[in-house]
Short mmCIF file of C-alpha atoms in Angstrom, two decimals:
data_model
loop_
_atom_site.label_atom_id
_atom_site.label_comp_id
_atom_site.label_asym_id
_atom_site.label_seq_id
_atom_site.Cartn_x
_atom_site.Cartn_y
_atom_site.Cartn_z
CA UNK A 594 0.00 0.00 0.00
CA UNK A 595 1.45 3.37 -0.98
CA UNK A 596 0.69 6.91 0.21
CA UNK A 597 -1.95 7.54 -2.45
CA UNK A 598 -3.87 4.46 -1.28
CA UNK A 599 -4.14 6.11 2.13
CA UNK A 600 -5.51 9.34 0.61
CA UNK A 601 -9.05 7.96 0.82
CA UNK A 602 -9.04 8.37 4.62
CA UNK A 603 -8.34 12.12 4.78
CA UNK A 604 -10.71 12.56 1.82
CA UNK A 605 -13.45 10.85 3.82
CA UNK A 606 -12.70 12.92 6.94
CA UNK A 607 -12.76 16.21 5.00
CA UNK A 608 -16.05 15.22 3.34
CA UNK A 609 -17.65 14.49 6.72
CA UNK A 610 -16.38 17.77 8.18
CA UNK A 611 -17.71 19.67 5.16
CA UNK A 612 -21.14 18.05 5.48
CA UNK A 613 -21.25 18.91 9.19
CA UNK A 614 -20.42 22.55 8.55
CA UNK A 615 -22.76 22.97 5.57
CA UNK A 616 -25.65 21.60 7.64
CA UNK A 617 -25.06 24.13 10.42
CA UNK A 618 -26.69 27.48 11.09
CA UNK A 619 -23.57 29.64 10.79
CA UNK A 620 -23.00 31.45 7.49
CA UNK A 621 -19.24 31.34 8.11
CA UNK A 622 -19.43 27.61 8.83
CA UNK A 623 -21.40 26.96 5.66
CA UNK A 624 -18.87 28.91 3.59
CA UNK A 625 -16.03 26.98 5.23
CA UNK A 626 -17.91 23.76 4.48
CA UNK A 627 -18.19 24.79 0.84
CA UNK A 628 -14.40 25.16 0.58
CA UNK A 629 -13.88 21.89 2.43
CA UNK A 630 -16.21 20.17 -0.05
CA UNK A 631 -14.05 21.49 -2.89
CA UNK A 632 -10.94 20.22 -1.10
CA UNK A 633 -12.58 16.82 -0.64
CA UNK A 634 -13.42 16.76 -4.37
CA UNK A 635 -9.74 17.30 -5.17
CA UNK A 636 -8.68 14.58 -2.73
CA UNK A 637 -11.23 12.10 -4.09
CA UNK A 638 -10.20 12.89 -7.67
CA UNK A 639 -6.54 12.25 -6.84
CA UNK A 640 -7.41 8.96 -5.15
CA UNK A 641 -9.84 7.99 -7.93
CA UNK A 642 -7.28 8.54 -10.68
CA UNK A 643 -4.67 6.59 -8.71
CA UNK A 644 -7.05 3.69 -8.08
CA UNK A 645 -8.53 3.87 -11.60
CA UNK A 646 -12.00 4.59 -10.16
CA UNK A 647 -13.07 6.78 -13.04
CA UNK A 648 -16.77 6.86 -12.16
CA UNK A 649 -15.75 8.38 -8.81
CA UNK A 650 -13.63 10.98 -10.62
CA UNK A 651 -16.56 11.97 -12.85
CA UNK A 652 -18.84 12.08 -9.80
CA UNK A 653 -16.47 14.41 -7.97
CA UNK A 654 -16.33 16.81 -10.92
CA UNK A 655 -20.13 16.81 -11.08
CA UNK A 656 -20.48 17.39 -7.33
CA UNK A 657 -17.95 20.22 -7.44
CA UNK A 658 -19.86 21.85 -10.30
CA UNK A 659 -23.13 21.59 -8.37
CA UNK A 660 -21.53 23.06 -5.24
CA UNK A 661 -20.11 25.97 -7.23
CA UNK A 662 -23.49 26.53 -8.88
CA UNK A 663 -25.21 26.52 -5.49
CA UNK A 664 -22.71 28.99 -4.05
CA UNK A 665 -23.20 31.35 -6.99
CA UNK A 666 -26.99 31.21 -6.67
CA UNK A 667 -26.75 31.84 -2.93
CA UNK A 668 -24.40 34.78 -3.51
CA UNK A 669 -26.84 36.28 -6.04
CA UNK A 670 -29.74 36.00 -3.59
CA UNK A 671 -27.67 37.62 -0.87
CA UNK A 672 -26.38 40.33 -3.21
CA UNK A 673 -22.71 39.48 -2.78
CA UNK A 674 -19.98 38.52 -5.23
CA UNK A 675 -19.42 34.79 -5.68
#
């Protein structure tokens, strides 16, 4: 087992932390969760490419795009720059 095989564990931990923060009541926490989700997407993509899990890689790109879309829509509603 090499270092990239172990990458799935921090990716999982970051994803769980992001979900926790996004589900909270704090605006700052939700924004932090958004960035953590993007970090988790990068980690999962790296692990997916290494492990040849290409469906996971495509999924992570799709989830990142949906998160970015959601952040932009939220920013528009709040009248702030995304």
